[in-house]
GROMACS .gro file of C-alpha atoms in nm:
model
  227
    1MET     CA    1   0.000   0.000   0.000
    2LYS     CA    2   0.281   0.240   0.092
    3ARG     CA    3   0.455   0.185  -0.244
    4THR     CA    4   0.123   0.233  -0.424
    5LEU     CA    5   0.069   0.568  -0.252
    6GLN     CA    6   0.425   0.675  -0.332
    7LEU     CA    7   0.374   0.585  -0.699
    8CYS     CA    8   0.045   0.779  -0.713
    9PHE     CA    9   0.214   1.082  -0.559
   10LEU     CA   10   0.498   1.058  -0.814
   11VAL     CA   11   0.252   1.040  -1.105
   12VAL     CA   12   0.059   1.344  -0.978
   13SER     CA   13   0.384   1.536  -0.923
   14ILE     CA   14   0.502   1.464  -1.278
   15PHE     CA   15   0.159   1.546  -1.423
   16SER     CA   16   0.151   1.882  -1.244
   17THR     CA   17   0.467   1.999  -1.422
   18LEU     CA   18   0.351   1.921  -1.776
   19PRO     CA   19   0.127   2.123  -2.006
   20LEU     CA   20  -0.194   1.947  -2.106
   21ALA     CA   21  -0.165   1.798  -2.452
   22GLY     CA   22  -0.300   1.977  -2.754
   23GLN     CA   23  -0.320   2.327  -2.608
   24ASP     CA   24  -0.090   2.625  -2.649
   25LEU     CA   25  -0.092   2.962  -2.477
   26PRO     CA   26  -0.265   3.167  -2.752
   27GLU     CA   27  -0.549   2.916  -2.772
   28ILE     CA   28  -0.591   2.908  -2.394
   29LEU     CA   29  -0.605   3.288  -2.378
   30THR     CA   30  -0.852   3.310  -2.666
   31ARG     CA   31  -1.085   3.063  -2.500
   32MET     CA   32  -1.042   3.235  -2.165
   33LEU     CA   33  -1.144   3.570  -2.314
   34ASP     CA   34  -1.443   3.410  -2.490
   35ARG     CA   35  -1.551   3.261  -2.159
   36ASN     CA   36  -1.514   3.598  -1.986
   37ASP     CA   37  -1.735   3.763  -2.248
   38TRP     CA   38  -1.995   3.488  -2.218
   39GLN     CA   39  -2.004   3.517  -1.840
   40ASP     CA   40  -2.033   3.898  -1.851
   41LYS     CA   41  -2.337   3.861  -2.078
   42SER     CA   42  -2.493   3.570  -1.887
   43LEU     CA   43  -2.471   3.696  -1.528
   44LEU     CA   44  -2.768   3.921  -1.455
   45GLU     CA   45  -2.766   3.948  -1.078
   46TYR     CA   46  -2.640   3.796  -0.757
   47ARG     CA   47  -2.700   3.854  -0.389
   48ALA     CA   48  -2.427   3.753  -0.147
   49ASN     CA   49  -2.359   3.771   0.224
   50ARG     CA   50  -1.993   3.821   0.301
   51LYS     CA   51  -1.795   3.780   0.619
   52PHE     CA   52  -1.484   3.996   0.655
   53TYR     CA   53  -1.236   3.893   0.925
   54ALA     CA   54  -0.897   4.050   1.001
   55VAL     CA   55  -0.650   3.998   1.284
   56ASN     CA   56  -0.319   4.156   1.381
   57SER     CA   57  -0.094   3.911   1.565
   58ARG     CA   58   0.140   4.167   1.721
   59PHE     CA   59  -0.130   4.380   1.882
   60LYS     CA   60  -0.368   4.086   1.933
   61THR     CA   61  -0.664   4.272   1.790
   62ASP     CA   62  -0.924   4.156   1.542
   63SER     CA   63  -1.239   4.268   1.366
   64THR     CA   64  -1.535   4.101   1.197
   65MET     CA   65  -1.778   4.264   0.957
   66TYR     CA   66  -2.081   4.121   0.776
   67VAL     CA   67  -2.176   4.274   0.441
   68GLN     CA   68  -2.470   4.218   0.209
   69THR     CA   69  -2.369   4.272  -0.153
   70VAL     CA   70  -2.592   4.295  -0.459
   71PHE     CA   71  -2.465   4.294  -0.819
   72GLN     CA   72  -2.685   4.384  -1.116
   73ARG     CA   73  -2.570   4.387  -1.474
   74PRO     CA   74  -2.392   4.565  -1.624
   75ASP     CA   75  -2.188   4.726  -1.345
   76ARG     CA   76  -2.407   4.805  -1.047
   77LEU     CA   77  -2.253   4.684  -0.721
   78GLU     CA   78  -2.396   4.784  -0.384
   79SER     CA   79  -2.268   4.672  -0.045
   80THR     CA   80  -2.438   4.731   0.290
   81VAL     CA   81  -2.274   4.664   0.625
   82THR     CA   82  -2.515   4.464   0.840
   83LEU     CA   83  -2.297   4.400   1.147
   84HIS     CA   84  -1.955   4.492   1.279
   85GLU     CA   85  -1.768   4.360   1.583
   86GLY     CA   86  -1.421   4.430   1.715
   87SER     CA   87  -1.160   4.690   1.622
   88HIS     CA   88  -1.299   5.005   1.461
   89LEU     CA   89  -0.948   5.092   1.343
   90ILE     CA   90  -0.930   4.773   1.136
   91ARG     CA   91  -1.273   4.849   0.994
   92SER     CA   92  -1.182   5.202   0.884
   93ARG     CA   93  -0.830   5.119   0.762
   94VAL     CA   94  -0.901   4.782   0.600
   95PHE     CA   95  -1.266   4.684   0.549
   96ASP     CA   96  -1.396   5.024   0.440
   97LYS     CA   97  -1.100   5.064   0.203
   98ILE     CA   98  -1.181   4.731   0.038
   99LEU     CA   99  -1.542   4.836  -0.020
  100GLU     CA  100  -1.425   5.168  -0.166
  101ALA     CA  101  -1.183   4.988  -0.400
  102GLU     CA  102  -1.458   4.750  -0.517
  103THR     CA  103  -1.682   5.041  -0.608
  104GLU     CA  104  -1.396   5.212  -0.790
  105THR     CA  105  -1.288   4.911  -0.996
  106TRP     CA  106  -1.632   4.768  -1.075
  107ALA     CA  107  -1.730   5.045  -1.316
  108LYS     CA  108  -1.693   4.920  -1.672
  109LYS     CA  109  -1.430   5.178  -1.769
  110ASN     CA  110  -1.208   5.099  -1.470
  111LYS     CA  111  -1.277   4.726  -1.483
  112GLN     CA  112  -1.115   4.706  -1.825
  113HIS     CA  113  -0.789   4.831  -1.672
  114VAL     CA  114  -0.778   4.573  -1.392
  115ASP     CA  115  -0.910   4.261  -1.568
  116ILE     CA  116  -0.664   3.977  -1.618
  117ILE     CA  117  -0.648   3.999  -1.997
  118PRO     CA  118  -0.362   4.033  -2.252
  119GLU     CA  119  -0.408   4.411  -2.269
  120ASN     CA  120  -0.310   4.432  -1.902
  121TYR     CA  121  -0.086   4.129  -1.846
  122ILE     CA  122   0.188   3.917  -2.000
  123PHE     CA  123   0.117   3.543  -1.968
  124LEU     CA  124   0.343   3.239  -1.949
  125LEU     CA  125   0.211   2.882  -1.952
  126LEU     CA  126   0.375   2.693  -1.664
  127GLY     CA  127   0.196   2.361  -1.696
  128SER     CA  128  -0.108   2.204  -1.538
  129GLU     CA  129  -0.232   2.111  -1.192
  130LEU     CA  130  -0.534   1.944  -1.035
  131CYS     CA  131  -0.763   2.210  -0.887
  132ASP     CA  132  -1.071   2.147  -0.676
  133SER     CA  133  -1.276   2.161  -0.996
  134GLY     CA  134  -1.046   1.925  -1.187
  135PRO     CA  135  -0.751   1.974  -1.426
  136CYS     CA  136  -0.640   2.336  -1.469
  137TYR     CA  137  -0.386   2.526  -1.671
  138ARG     CA  138  -0.138   2.715  -1.452
  139LEU     CA  139  -0.021   3.048  -1.595
  140LYS     CA  140   0.222   3.308  -1.468
  141ILE     CA  141   0.099   3.668  -1.496
  142SER     CA  142   0.310   3.985  -1.508
  143PRO     CA  143   0.140   4.327  -1.528
  144ARG     CA  144   0.213   4.559  -1.818
  145ARG     CA  145   0.150   4.854  -1.583
  146ARG     CA  146   0.251   4.854  -1.219
  147ASP     CA  147  -0.031   5.019  -1.030
  148LYS     CA  148  -0.210   4.959  -0.701
  149TYR     CA  149  -0.452   4.703  -0.845
  150SER     CA  150  -0.216   4.490  -1.057
  151LEU     CA  151  -0.060   4.163  -0.941
  152ASP     CA  152   0.257   3.963  -0.999
  153GLY     CA  153   0.161   3.601  -0.963
  154GLU     CA  154  -0.024   3.307  -1.110
  155ILE     CA  155  -0.370   3.209  -1.225
  156TRP     CA  156  -0.537   2.871  -1.269
  157VAL     CA  157  -0.770   2.827  -1.567
  158ASP     CA  158  -1.025   2.545  -1.572
  159HIS     CA  159  -0.949   2.290  -1.843
  160GLU     CA  160  -1.314   2.233  -1.926
  161ASP     CA  161  -1.459   2.583  -1.966
  162TYR     CA  162  -1.148   2.809  -1.948
  163SER     CA  163  -1.265   3.018  -1.655
  164ILE     CA  164  -1.019   3.152  -1.399
  165VAL     CA  165  -1.074   2.949  -1.083
  166ARG     CA  166  -0.789   3.082  -0.869
  167ILE     CA  167  -0.564   3.388  -0.853
  168HIS     CA  168  -0.254   3.405  -0.634
  169GLY     CA  169   0.002   3.681  -0.623
  170PHE     CA  170   0.157   3.992  -0.480
  171PRO     CA  171   0.073   4.358  -0.552
  172ALA     CA  172   0.295   4.491  -0.829
  173LYS     CA  173   0.315   4.819  -0.639
  174HIS     CA  174   0.355   4.842  -0.262
  175PRO     CA  175   0.044   4.994  -0.101
  176SER     CA  176   0.263   5.210   0.126
  177ILE     CA  177   0.619   5.246   0.253
  178TRP     CA  178   0.507   5.074   0.573
  179THR     CA  179   0.411   4.751   0.395
  180GLN     CA  180   0.695   4.509   0.337
  181ARG     CA  181   0.504   4.225   0.174
  182THR     CA  182   0.143   4.142   0.087
  183GLU     CA  183   0.020   3.808  -0.047
  184ILE     CA  184  -0.327   3.749  -0.195
  185ASP     CA  185  -0.509   3.424  -0.275
  186ARG     CA  186  -0.852   3.441  -0.440
  187ARG     CA  187  -1.060   3.132  -0.516
  188TYR     CA  188  -1.381   3.087  -0.716
  189LYS     CA  189  -1.671   2.842  -0.722
  190LYS     CA  190  -1.918   2.753  -0.995
  191ILE     CA  191  -2.284   2.837  -0.936
  192ASP     CA  192  -2.541   2.785  -1.214
  193GLY     CA  193  -2.262   2.774  -1.469
  194ILE     CA  194  -2.102   3.100  -1.349
  195TRP     CA  195  -1.771   3.119  -1.163
  196LEU     CA  196  -1.806   3.357  -0.868
  197PRO     CA  197  -1.569   3.449  -0.583
  198ALA     CA  198  -1.576   3.195  -0.300
  199ARG     CA  199  -1.301   3.315  -0.068
  200VAL     CA  200  -1.019   3.567  -0.049
  201ASP     CA  201  -0.723   3.530   0.187
  202SER     CA  202  -0.442   3.780   0.224
  203SER     CA  203  -0.156   3.852   0.460
  204SER     CA  204   0.062   4.159   0.504
  205ASP     CA  205   0.386   4.221   0.689
  206MET     CA  206   0.409   4.575   0.826
  207ARG     CA  207   0.725   4.750   0.944
  208ILE     CA  208   0.569   4.854   1.272
  209GLY     CA  209   0.240   4.669   1.296
  210GLY     CA  210   0.376   4.319   1.233
  211ARG     CA  211   0.176   4.054   1.053
  212SER     CA  212  -0.192   4.100   0.967
  213THR     CA  213  -0.422   3.852   0.795
  214LEU     CA  214  -0.755   3.904   0.620
  215SER     CA  215  -1.021   3.666   0.493
  216ILE     CA  216  -1.345   3.728   0.303
  217GLU     CA  217  -1.598   3.445   0.276
  218TYR     CA  218  -1.887   3.451   0.026
  219ASN     CA  219  -2.228   3.295   0.078
  220TYR     CA  220  -2.471   3.344  -0.213
  221GLU     CA  221  -2.843   3.389  -0.150
  222SER     CA  222  -2.931   3.391  -0.519
  223VAL     CA  223  -2.770   3.398  -0.863
  224ARG     CA  224  -2.975   3.498  -1.167
  225THR     CA  225  -2.848   3.422  -1.516
  226GLN     CA  226  -2.970   3.477  -1.870
  227GLN     CA  227  -3.134   3.159  -1.994
   0.00000   0.00000   0.00000
């Protein structure tokens, strides 16, 4: 049994370093863009309850905020805070800033500048890996412009429908001189054929404040699509 498990692990390890047969980077990107367009046209509305949680280990302080968010096509996004507990400083410096950034980047004009597309990023096909949804292409992304919303990192693209199912990376531009390092991991789940955010985890190392971590969990009440 032990040798069987070792062999299975070796096969998976080798598989994860190889590109999936029959696909090249231009074709993957073309299908990914087609999928993005289809999803933008198909998603009409969703209602989600989100839980924001942040903690600073050095000062042993934390904060929790519950937010109800409604999206309506094409670019209407409204978030309402329903409950907040804990540090008000974390809320004002972290949670409120996230909500402001969402409003800023969701508008169609601004969204085009932050989307993970060839106009904004350079892509490199690294190989393939098994994601929660199944086989995925793993691509490295490098921003063409280094601004506060761009990332250096990787994305995972579903082998079946070419949607982005995970984003992991680091801000291409430091948020402030006090931030030494920030890491972001964003994962998606498929609901009624549409890939929507499921969870965001991030951590930051501050020069004075030490290490802080943030998580955002999504729970969808309803998702309405174009039939």
